[in-house]
mmCIF file of C-alpha atoms in Angstrom:
data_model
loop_
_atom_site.group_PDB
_atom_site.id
_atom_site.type_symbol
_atom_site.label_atom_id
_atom_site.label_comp_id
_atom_site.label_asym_id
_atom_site.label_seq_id
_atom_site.Cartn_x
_atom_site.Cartn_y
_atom_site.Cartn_z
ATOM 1 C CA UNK A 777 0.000 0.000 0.000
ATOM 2 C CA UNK A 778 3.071 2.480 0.860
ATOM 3 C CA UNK A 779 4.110 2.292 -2.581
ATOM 4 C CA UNK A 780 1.156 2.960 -4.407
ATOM 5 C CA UNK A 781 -1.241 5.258 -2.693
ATOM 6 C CA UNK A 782 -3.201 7.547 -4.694
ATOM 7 C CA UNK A 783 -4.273 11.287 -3.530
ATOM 8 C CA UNK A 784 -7.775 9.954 -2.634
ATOM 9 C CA UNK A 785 -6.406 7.601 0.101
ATOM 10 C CA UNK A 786 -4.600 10.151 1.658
ATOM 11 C CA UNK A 787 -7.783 12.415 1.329
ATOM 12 C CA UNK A 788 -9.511 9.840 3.434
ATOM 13 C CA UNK A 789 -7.760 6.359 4.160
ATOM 14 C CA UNK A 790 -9.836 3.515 3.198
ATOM 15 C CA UNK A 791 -7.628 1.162 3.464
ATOM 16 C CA UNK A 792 -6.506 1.342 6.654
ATOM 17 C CA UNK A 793 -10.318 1.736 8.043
ATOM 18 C CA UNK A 794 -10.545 -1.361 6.040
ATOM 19 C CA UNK A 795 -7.439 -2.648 7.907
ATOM 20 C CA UNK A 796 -8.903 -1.558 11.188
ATOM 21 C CA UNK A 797 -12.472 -2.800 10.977
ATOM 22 C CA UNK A 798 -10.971 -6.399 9.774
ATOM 23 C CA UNK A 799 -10.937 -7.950 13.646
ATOM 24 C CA UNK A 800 -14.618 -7.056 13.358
ATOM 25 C CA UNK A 801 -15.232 -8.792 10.112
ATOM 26 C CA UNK A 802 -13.765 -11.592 11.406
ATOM 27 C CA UNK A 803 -15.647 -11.657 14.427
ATOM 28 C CA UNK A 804 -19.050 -11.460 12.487
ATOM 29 C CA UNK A 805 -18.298 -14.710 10.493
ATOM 30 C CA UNK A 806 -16.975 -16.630 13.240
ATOM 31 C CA UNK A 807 -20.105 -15.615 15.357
ATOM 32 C CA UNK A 808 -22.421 -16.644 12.560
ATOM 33 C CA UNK A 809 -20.561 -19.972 12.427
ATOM 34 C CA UNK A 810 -20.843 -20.749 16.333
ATOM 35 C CA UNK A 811 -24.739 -20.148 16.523
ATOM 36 C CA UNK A 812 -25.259 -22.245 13.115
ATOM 37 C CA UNK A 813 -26.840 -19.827 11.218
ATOM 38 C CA UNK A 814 -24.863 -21.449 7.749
ATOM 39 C CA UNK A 815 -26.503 -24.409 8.923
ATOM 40 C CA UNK A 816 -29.613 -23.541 9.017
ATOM 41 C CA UNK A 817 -29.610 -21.748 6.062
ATOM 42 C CA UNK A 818 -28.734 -24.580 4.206
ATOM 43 C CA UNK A 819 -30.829 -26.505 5.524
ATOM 44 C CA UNK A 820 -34.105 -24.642 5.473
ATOM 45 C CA UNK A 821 -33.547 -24.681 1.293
ATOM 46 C CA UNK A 822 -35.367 -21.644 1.378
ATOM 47 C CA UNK A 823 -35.270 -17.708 2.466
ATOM 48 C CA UNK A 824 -35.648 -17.171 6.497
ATOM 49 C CA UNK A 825 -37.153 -13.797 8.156
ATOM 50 C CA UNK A 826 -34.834 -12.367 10.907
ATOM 51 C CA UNK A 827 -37.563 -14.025 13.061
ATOM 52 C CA UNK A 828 -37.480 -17.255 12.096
ATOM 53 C CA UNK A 829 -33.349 -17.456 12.580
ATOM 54 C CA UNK A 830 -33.948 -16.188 15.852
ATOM 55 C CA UNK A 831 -36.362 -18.402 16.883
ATOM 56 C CA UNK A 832 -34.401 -21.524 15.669
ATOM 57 C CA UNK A 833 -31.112 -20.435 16.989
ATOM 58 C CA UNK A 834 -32.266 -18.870 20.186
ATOM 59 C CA UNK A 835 -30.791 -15.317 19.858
ATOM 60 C CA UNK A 836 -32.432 -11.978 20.407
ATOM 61 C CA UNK A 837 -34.326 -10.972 16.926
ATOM 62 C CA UNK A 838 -32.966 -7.470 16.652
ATOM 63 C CA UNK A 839 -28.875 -9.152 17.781
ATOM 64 C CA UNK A 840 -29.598 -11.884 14.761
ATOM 65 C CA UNK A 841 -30.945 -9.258 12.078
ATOM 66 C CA UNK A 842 -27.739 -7.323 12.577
ATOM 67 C CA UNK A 843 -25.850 -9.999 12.497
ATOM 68 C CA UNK A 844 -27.595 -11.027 8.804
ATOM 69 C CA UNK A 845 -27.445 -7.881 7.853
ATOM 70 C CA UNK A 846 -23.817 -7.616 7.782
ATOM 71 C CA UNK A 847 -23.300 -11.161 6.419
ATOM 72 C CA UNK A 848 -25.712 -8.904 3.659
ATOM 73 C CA UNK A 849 -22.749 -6.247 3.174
ATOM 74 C CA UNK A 850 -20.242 -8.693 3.394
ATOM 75 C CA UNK A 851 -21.764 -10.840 0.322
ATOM 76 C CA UNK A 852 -21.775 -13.671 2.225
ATOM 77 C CA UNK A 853 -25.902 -13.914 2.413
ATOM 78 C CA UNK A 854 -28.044 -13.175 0.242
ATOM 79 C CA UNK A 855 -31.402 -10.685 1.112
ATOM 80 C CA UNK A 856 -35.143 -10.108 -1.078
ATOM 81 C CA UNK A 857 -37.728 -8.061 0.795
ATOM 82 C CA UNK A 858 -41.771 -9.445 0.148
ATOM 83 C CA UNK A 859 -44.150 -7.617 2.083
ATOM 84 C CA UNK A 860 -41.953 -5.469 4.043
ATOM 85 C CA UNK A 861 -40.250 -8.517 5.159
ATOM 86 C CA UNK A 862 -36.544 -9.525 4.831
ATOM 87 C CA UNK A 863 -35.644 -13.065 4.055
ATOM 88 C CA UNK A 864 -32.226 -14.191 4.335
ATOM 89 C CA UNK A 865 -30.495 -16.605 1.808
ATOM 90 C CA UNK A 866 -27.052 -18.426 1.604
ATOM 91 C CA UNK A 867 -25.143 -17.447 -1.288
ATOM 92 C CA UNK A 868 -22.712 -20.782 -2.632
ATOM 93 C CA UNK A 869 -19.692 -19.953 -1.485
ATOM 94 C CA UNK A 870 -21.387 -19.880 2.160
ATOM 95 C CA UNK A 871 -22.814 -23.182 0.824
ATOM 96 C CA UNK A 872 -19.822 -24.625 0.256
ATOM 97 C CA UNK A 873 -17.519 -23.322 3.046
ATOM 98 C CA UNK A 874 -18.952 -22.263 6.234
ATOM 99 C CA UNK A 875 -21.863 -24.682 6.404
ATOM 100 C CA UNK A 876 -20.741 -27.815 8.533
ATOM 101 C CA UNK A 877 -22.370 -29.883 5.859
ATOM 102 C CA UNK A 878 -20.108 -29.315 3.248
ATOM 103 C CA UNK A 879 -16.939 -31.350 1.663
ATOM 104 C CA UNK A 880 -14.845 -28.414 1.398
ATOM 105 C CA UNK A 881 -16.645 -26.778 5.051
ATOM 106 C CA UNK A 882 -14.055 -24.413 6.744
ATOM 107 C CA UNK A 883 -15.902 -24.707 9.597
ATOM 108 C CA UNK A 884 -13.942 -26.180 11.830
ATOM 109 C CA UNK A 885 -11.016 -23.962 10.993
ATOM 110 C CA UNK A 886 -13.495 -21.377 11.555
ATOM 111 C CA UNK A 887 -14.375 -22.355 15.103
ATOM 112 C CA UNK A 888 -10.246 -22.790 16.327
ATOM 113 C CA UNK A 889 -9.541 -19.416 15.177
ATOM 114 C CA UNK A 890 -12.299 -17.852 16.760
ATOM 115 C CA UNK A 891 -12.311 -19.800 20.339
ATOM 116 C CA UNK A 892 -8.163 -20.207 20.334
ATOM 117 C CA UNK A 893 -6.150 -18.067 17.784
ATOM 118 C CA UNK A 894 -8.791 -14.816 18.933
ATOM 119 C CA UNK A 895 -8.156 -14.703 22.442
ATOM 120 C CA UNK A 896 -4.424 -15.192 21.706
ATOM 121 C CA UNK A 897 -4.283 -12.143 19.486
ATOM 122 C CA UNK A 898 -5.356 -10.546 22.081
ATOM 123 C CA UNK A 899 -1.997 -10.476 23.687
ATOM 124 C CA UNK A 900 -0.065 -9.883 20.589
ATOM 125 C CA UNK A 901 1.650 -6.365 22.022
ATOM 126 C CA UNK A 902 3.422 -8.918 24.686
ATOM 127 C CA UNK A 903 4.324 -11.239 22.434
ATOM 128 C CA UNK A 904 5.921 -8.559 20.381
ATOM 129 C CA UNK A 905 7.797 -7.384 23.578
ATOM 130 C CA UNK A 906 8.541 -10.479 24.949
ATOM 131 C CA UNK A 907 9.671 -12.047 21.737
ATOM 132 C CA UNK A 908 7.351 -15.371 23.088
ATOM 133 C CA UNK A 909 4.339 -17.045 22.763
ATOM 134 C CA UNK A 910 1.412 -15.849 24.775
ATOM 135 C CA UNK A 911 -0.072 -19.616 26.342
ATOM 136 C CA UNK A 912 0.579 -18.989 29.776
ATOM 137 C CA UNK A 913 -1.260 -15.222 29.959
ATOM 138 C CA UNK A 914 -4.076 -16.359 27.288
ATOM 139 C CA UNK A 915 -4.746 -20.252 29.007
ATOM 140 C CA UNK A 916 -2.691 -20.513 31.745
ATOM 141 C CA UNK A 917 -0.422 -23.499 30.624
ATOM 142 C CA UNK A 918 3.837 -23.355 30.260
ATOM 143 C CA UNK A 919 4.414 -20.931 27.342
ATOM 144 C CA UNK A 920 7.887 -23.787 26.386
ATOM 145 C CA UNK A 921 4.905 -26.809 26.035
ATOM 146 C CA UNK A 922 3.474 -25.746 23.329
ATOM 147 C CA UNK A 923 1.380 -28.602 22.374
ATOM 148 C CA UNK A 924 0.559 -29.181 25.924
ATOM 149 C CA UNK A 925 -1.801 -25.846 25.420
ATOM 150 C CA UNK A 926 -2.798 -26.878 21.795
ATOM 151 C CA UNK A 927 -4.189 -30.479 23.037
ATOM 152 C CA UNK A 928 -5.233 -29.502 26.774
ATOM 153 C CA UNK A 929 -8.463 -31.213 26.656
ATOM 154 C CA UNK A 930 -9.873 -33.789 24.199
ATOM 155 C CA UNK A 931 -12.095 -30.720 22.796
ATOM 156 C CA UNK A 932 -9.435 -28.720 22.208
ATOM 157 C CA UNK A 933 -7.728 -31.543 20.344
ATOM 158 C CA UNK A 934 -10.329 -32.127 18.108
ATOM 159 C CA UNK A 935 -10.618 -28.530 17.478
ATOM 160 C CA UNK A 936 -6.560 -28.350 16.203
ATOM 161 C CA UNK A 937 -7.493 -31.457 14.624
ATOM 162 C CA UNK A 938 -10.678 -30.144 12.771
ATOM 163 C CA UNK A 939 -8.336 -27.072 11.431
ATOM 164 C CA UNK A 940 -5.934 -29.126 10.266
ATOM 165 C CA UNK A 941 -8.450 -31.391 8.528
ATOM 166 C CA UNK A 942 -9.707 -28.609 6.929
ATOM 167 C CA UNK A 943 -6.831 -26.884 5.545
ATOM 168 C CA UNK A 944 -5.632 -29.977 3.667
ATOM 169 C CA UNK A 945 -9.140 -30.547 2.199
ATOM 170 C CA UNK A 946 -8.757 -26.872 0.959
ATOM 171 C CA UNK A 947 -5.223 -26.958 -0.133
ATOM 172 C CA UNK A 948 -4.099 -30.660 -0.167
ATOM 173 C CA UNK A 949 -4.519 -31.505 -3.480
ATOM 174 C CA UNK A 950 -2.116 -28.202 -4.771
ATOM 175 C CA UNK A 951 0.581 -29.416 -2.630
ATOM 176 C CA UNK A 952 0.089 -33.203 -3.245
ATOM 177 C CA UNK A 953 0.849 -32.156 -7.160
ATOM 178 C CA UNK A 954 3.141 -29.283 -6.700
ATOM 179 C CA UNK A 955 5.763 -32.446 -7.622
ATOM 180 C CA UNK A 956 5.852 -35.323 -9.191
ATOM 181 C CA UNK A 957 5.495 -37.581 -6.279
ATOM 182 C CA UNK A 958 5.330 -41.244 -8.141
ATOM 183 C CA UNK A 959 9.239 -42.407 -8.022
ATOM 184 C CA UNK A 960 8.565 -42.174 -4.091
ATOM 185 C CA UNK A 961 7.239 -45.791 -3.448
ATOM 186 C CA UNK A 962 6.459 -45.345 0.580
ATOM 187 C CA UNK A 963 5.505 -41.877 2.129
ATOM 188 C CA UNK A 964 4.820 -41.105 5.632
ATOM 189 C CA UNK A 965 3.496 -38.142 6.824
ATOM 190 C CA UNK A 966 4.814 -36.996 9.896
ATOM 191 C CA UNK A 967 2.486 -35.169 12.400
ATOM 192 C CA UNK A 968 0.222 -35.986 9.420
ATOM 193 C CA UNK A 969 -2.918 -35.110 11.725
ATOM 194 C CA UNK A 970 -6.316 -36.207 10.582
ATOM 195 C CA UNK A 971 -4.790 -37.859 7.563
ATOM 196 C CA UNK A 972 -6.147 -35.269 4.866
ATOM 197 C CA UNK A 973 -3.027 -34.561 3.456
ATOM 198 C CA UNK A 974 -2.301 -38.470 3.468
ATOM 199 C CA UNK A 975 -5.774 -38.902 1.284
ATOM 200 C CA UNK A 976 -4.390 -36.653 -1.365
ATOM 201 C CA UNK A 977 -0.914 -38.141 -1.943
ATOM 202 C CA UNK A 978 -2.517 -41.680 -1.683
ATOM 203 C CA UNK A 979 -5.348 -40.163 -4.499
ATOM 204 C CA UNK A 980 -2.616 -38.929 -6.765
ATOM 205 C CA UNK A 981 0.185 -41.077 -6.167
ATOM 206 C CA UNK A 982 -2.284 -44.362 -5.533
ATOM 207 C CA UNK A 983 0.701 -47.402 -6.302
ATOM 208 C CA UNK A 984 2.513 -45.554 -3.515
ATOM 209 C CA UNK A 985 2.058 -46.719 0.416
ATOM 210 C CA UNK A 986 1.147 -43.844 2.374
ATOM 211 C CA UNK A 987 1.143 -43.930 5.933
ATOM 212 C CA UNK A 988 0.174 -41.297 8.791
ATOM 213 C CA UNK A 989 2.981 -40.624 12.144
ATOM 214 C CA UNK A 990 1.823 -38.625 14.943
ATOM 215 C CA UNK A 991 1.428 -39.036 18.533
ATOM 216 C CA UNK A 992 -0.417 -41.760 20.650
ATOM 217 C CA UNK A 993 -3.446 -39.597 21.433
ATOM 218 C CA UNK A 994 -3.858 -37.663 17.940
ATOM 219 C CA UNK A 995 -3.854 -41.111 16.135
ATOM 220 C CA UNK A 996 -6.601 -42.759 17.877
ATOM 221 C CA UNK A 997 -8.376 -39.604 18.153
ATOM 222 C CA UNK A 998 -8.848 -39.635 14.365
ATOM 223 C CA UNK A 999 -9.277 -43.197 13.466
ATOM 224 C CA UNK A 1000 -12.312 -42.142 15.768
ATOM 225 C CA UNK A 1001 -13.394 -39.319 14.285
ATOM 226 C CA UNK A 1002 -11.910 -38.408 10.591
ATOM 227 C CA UNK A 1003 -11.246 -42.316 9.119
ATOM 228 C CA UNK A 1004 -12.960 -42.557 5.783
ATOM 229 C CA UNK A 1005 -14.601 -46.211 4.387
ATOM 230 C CA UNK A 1006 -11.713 -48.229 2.562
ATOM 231 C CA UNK A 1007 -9.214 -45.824 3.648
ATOM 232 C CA UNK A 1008 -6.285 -45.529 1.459
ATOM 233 C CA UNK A 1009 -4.283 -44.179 4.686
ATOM 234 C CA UNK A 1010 -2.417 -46.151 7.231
ATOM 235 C CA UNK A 1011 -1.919 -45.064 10.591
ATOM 236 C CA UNK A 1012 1.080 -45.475 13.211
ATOM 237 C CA UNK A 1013 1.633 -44.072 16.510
ATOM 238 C CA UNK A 1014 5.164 -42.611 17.864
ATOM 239 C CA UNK A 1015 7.175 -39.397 18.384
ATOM 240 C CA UNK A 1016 9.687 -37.793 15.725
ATOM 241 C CA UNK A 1017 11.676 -35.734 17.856
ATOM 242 C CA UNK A 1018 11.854 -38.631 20.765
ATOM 243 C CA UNK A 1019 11.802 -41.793 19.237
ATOM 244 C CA UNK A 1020 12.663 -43.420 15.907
ATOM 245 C CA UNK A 1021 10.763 -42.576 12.134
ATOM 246 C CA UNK A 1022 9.221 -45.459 10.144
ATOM 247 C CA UNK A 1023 11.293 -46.031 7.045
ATOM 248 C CA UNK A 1024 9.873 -44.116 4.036
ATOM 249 C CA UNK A 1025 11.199 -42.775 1.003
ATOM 250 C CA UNK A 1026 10.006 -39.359 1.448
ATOM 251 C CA UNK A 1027 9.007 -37.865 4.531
ATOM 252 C CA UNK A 1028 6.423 -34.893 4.666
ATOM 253 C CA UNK A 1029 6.479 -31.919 7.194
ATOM 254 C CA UNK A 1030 3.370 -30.254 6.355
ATOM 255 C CA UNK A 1031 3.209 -26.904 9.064
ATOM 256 C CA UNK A 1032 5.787 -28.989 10.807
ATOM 257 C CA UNK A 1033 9.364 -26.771 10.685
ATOM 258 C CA UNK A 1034 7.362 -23.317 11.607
ATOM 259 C CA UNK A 1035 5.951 -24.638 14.764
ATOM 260 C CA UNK A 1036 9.869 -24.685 16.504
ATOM 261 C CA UNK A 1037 12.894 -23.221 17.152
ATOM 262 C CA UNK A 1038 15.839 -23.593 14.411
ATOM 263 C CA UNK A 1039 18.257 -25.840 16.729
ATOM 264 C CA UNK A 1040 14.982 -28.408 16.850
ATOM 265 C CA UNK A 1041 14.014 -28.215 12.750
ATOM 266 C CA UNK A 1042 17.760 -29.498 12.600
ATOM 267 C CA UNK A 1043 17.941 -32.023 15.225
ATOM 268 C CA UNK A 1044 14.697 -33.442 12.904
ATOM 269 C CA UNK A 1045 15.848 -32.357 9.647
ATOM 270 C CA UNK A 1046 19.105 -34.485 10.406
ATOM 271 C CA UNK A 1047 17.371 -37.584 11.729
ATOM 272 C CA UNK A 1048 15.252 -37.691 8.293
ATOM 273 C CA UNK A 1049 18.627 -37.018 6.163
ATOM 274 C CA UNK A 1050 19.996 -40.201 8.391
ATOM 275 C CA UNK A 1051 17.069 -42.021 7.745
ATOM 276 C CA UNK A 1052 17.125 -41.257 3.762
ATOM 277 C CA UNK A 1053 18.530 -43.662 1.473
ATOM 278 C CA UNK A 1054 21.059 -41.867 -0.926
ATOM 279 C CA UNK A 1055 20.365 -40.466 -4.242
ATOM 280 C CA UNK A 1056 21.695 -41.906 -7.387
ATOM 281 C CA UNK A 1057 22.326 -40.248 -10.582
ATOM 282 C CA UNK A 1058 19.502 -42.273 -13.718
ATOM 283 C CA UNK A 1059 21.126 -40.497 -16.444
ATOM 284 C CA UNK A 1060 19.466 -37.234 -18.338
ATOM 285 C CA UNK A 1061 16.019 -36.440 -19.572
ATOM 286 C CA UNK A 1062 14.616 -33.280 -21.071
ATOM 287 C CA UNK A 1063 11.836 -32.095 -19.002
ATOM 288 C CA UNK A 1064 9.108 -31.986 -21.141
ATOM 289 C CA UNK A 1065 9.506 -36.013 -21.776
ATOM 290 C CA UNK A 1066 9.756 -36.517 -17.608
ATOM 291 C CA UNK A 1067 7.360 -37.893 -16.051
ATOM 292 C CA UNK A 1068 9.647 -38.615 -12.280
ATOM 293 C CA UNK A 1069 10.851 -36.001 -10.010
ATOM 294 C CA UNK A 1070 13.011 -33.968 -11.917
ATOM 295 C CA UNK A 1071 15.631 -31.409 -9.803
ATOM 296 C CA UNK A 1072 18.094 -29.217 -11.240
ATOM 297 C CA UNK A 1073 21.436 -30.331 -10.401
ATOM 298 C CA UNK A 1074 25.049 -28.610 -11.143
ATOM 299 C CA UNK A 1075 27.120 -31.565 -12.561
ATOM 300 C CA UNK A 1076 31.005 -30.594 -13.158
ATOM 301 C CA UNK A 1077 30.759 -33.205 -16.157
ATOM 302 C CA UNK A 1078 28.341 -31.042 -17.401
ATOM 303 C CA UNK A 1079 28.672 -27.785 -18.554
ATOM 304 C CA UNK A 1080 25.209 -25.808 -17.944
ATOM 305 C CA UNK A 1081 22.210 -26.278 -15.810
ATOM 306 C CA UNK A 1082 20.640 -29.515 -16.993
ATOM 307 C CA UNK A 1083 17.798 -31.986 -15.001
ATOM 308 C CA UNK A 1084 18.463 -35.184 -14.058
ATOM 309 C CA UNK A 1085 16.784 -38.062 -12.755
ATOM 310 C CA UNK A 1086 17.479 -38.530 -9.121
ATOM 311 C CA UNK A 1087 16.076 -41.783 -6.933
ATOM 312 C CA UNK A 1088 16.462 -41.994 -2.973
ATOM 313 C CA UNK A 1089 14.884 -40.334 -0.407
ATOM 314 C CA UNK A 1090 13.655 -37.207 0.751
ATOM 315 C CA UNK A 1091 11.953 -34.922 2.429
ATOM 316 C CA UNK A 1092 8.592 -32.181 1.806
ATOM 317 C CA UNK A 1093 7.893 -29.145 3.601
ATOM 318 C CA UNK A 1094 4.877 -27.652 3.331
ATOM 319 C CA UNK A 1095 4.852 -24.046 4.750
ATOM 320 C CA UNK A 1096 3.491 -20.583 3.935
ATOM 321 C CA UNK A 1097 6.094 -18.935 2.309
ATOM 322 C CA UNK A 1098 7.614 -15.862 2.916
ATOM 323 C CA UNK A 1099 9.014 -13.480 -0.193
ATOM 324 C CA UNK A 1100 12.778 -12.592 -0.014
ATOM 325 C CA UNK A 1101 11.931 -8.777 -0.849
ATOM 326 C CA UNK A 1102 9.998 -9.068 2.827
ATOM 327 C CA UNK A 1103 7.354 -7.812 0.712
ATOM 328 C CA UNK A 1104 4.824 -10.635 1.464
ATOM 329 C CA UNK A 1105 2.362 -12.492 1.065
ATOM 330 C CA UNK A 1106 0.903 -11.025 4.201
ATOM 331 C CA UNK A 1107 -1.173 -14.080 4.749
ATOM 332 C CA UNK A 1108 2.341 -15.720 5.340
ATOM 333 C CA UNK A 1109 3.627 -12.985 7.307
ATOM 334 C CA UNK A 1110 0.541 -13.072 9.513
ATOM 335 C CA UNK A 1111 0.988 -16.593 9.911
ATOM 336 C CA UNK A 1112 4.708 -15.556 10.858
ATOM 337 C CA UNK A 1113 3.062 -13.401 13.877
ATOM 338 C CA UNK A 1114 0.914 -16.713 15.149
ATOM 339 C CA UNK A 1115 3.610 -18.401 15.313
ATOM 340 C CA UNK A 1116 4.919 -16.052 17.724
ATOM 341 C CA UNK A 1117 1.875 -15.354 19.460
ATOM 342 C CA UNK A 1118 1.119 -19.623 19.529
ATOM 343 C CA UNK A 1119 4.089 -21.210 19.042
ATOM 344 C CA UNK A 1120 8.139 -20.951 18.767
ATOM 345 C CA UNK A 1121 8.525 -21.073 15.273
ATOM 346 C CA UNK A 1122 8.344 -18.789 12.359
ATOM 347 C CA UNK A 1123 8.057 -18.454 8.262
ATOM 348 C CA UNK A 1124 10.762 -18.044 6.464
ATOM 349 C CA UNK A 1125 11.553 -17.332 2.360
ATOM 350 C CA UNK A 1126 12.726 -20.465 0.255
ATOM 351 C CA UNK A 1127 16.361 -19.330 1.307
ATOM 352 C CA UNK A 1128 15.372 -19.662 4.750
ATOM 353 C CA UNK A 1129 14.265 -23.229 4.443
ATOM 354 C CA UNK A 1130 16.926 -24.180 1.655
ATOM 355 C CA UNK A 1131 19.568 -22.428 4.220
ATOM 356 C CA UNK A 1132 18.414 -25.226 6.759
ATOM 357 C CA UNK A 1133 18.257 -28.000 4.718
ATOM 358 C CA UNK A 1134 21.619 -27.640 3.403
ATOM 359 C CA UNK A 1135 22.620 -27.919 7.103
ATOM 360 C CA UNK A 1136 21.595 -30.685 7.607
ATOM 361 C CA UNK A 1137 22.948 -32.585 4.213
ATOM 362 C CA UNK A 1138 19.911 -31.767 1.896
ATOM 363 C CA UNK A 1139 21.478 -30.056 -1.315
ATOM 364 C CA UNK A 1140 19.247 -30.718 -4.175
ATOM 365 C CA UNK A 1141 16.030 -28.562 -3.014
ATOM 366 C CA UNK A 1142 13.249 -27.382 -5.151
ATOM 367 C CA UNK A 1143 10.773 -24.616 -4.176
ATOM 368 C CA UNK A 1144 6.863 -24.711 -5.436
ATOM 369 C CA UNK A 1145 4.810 -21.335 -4.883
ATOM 370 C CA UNK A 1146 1.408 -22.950 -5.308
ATOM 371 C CA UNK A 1147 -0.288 -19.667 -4.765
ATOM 372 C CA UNK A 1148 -2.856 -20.821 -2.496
ATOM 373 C CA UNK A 1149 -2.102 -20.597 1.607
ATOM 374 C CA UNK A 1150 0.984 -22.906 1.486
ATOM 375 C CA UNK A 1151 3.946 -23.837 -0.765
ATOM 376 C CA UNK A 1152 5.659 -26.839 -1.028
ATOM 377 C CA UNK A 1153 9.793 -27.562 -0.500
ATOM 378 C CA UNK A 1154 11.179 -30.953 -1.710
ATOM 379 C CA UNK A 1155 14.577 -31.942 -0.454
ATOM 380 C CA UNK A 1156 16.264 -35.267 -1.966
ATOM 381 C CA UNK A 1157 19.454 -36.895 -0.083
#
């Protein structure tokens, strides 16, 4: 904006008032979300007074018709007046994303940022001064456990877990494809979650194994509540940081890296380099006839940049990527700020997380900016 403002925004600054007013907007959709108004939108299959939401949701008529009305201004619902009355509509894209209903619902995301990212914002000036995350003054639990305050309670569990699920339904199937995955016979996921990023490497790679590593409690909680009929996904219990990995020929780290501390992305980074089998050169291809992973590789036989064919393991990242020029995205440089405010962690650029890698052993890296919420970083030993 600081770059390009025009003489009517410094007239009268829209933008920021924009920028001001967002907590608000937020706040409106997450509100609508926890008294099921989406819900009963979609399910009524038909236009609702004020009244009538009211009624069925158990609010104050004159709260819920201010409440509509904004989800009005905010093109989110849909209004027609007949005989003085309004009557409230869904529009799709409420439909298909904020209605629990839904395959693609955001819902649940909806309902952690609202009842556990909200109240942390709150204390974003300390965490700013502090240069920590805010769990102790926002829940009361040890501000160095961090997952301690993300799973304190099986509800809050399956709230994390619901967020997660729903991300990877949104953007799973970009980063499943931002490579080609196929020469990579057995994946496992690590801190894979609900399994939704699982479901869309086993749906585009499906002669590859795919298997799902996170802790005790987080595995049983989904084979519970998020296991599908003739899952493609296997499960198994056990701690990356504490105990060994299964063997795999690529390991994923999806929103893995940002949650920690540099000297602890290493100490894991390492153990998967350790755990990866080496690479081997195949020979050359031309990249419009490949149809494997293909990484750029400086060969001293070889006297330009060429692509070769590479097979061992390796390792994905999947974070929200930061732009060298510090320029952006802001989503990922908000995300940067929650993981201040939540965690220990932080974003970084692709030099950031090829700086890392390199560290550890990883030197043939490849970036993919998807340009939806998160990119994708493949590593191969």
């Amino acid at each position: 904006m600081a770059e390009h403002l025009s003489q009517s925004e410094l007239d009268y600054p829209f933008k920021l008032l924009e920028y001001f007013n967002g907590f608000r907007v937020s706040k409106v959709i997450f509100s609508a979300c926890e008294l099921g108004v989406f819900d009963l939108l979609l399910k009524a299959q038909e236009p609702l007074s004020a009244q009538h939401v009211a009624l069925e949701l158990s609010t104050s008529e004159d709260g819920m018709e201010r409440l509509l009305d904004a989800l009005v201004g905010m093109e989110i619902l849909e209004v027609e007046t007949t005989d003085g009355t309004a009557l409230y509509s869904s529009s799709d894209v409420a439909n298909l994303y904020l209605a629990k209903g839904s395959g693609k619902s955001l819902h649940d995301m909806i309902i952690y940022q609202s009842q556990t990212i909200y109240p942390l914002w709150n204390n974003l000036v300390d965490a700013v001064r502090e240069g920590k995350n805010q769990n102790e003054k926002t829940f009361g639990l040890p501000p160095e456990d961090i997952f301690q305050a993300v799973y304190r309670s099986e509800e809050e569990m399956l709230k994390f877990m619901g967020l997660m699920n729903s991300s990877w339904i949104l953007d799973g199937h970009d980063i499943a494809t931002a490579f080609n995955l196929s020469c990579f016979q057995k994946i496992v996921d690590l801190g894979g979650c609900t399994g939704a990023l699982a479901r869309e490497m086993a749906k585009a790679y499906p002669s590859s194994s795919v298997t799902v590593f996170d802790l005790p409690p987080v595995v049983e909680t989904a084979q519970k509540h998020f296991c599908q009929e003739d899952d493609a996904v296997l499960f198994q219990s056990g701690d990356f940081f504490s105990g060994d990995v299964p063997p795999a020929d690529l390991y994923v780290l999806a929103r893995i890296i940002h949650d920690w501390p540099e000297e602890k992305c290493l100490m894991l980074l390492k153990k998967l380099y350790d755990a990866c089998k080496p690479g081997e050169f195949k020979g050359t291809v031309h990249p419009k006839n490949a149809r494997f992973t293909l990484l750029r590789f400086r060969a001293q036989s070889l006297c330009s940049w060429c692509v070769v064919l590479l097979t061992g393991g390796g390792v994905l990242l999947v974070e929200a990527m930061l732009f060298e020029n510090r320029r952006g995205p802001v989503t990922a440089q908000i995300f940067s700020l929650n993981m201040l405010v939540q965690m220990e962690g932080r974003e970084r650029p692709p030099s950031g997380y090829t700086s890392i890698l390199n560290k550890v052993g990883f030197h043939n890296v490849q970036v993919c900016r998807t340009g939806k919420s998160y990119d994708a970083i493949l590593a191969v030993r």
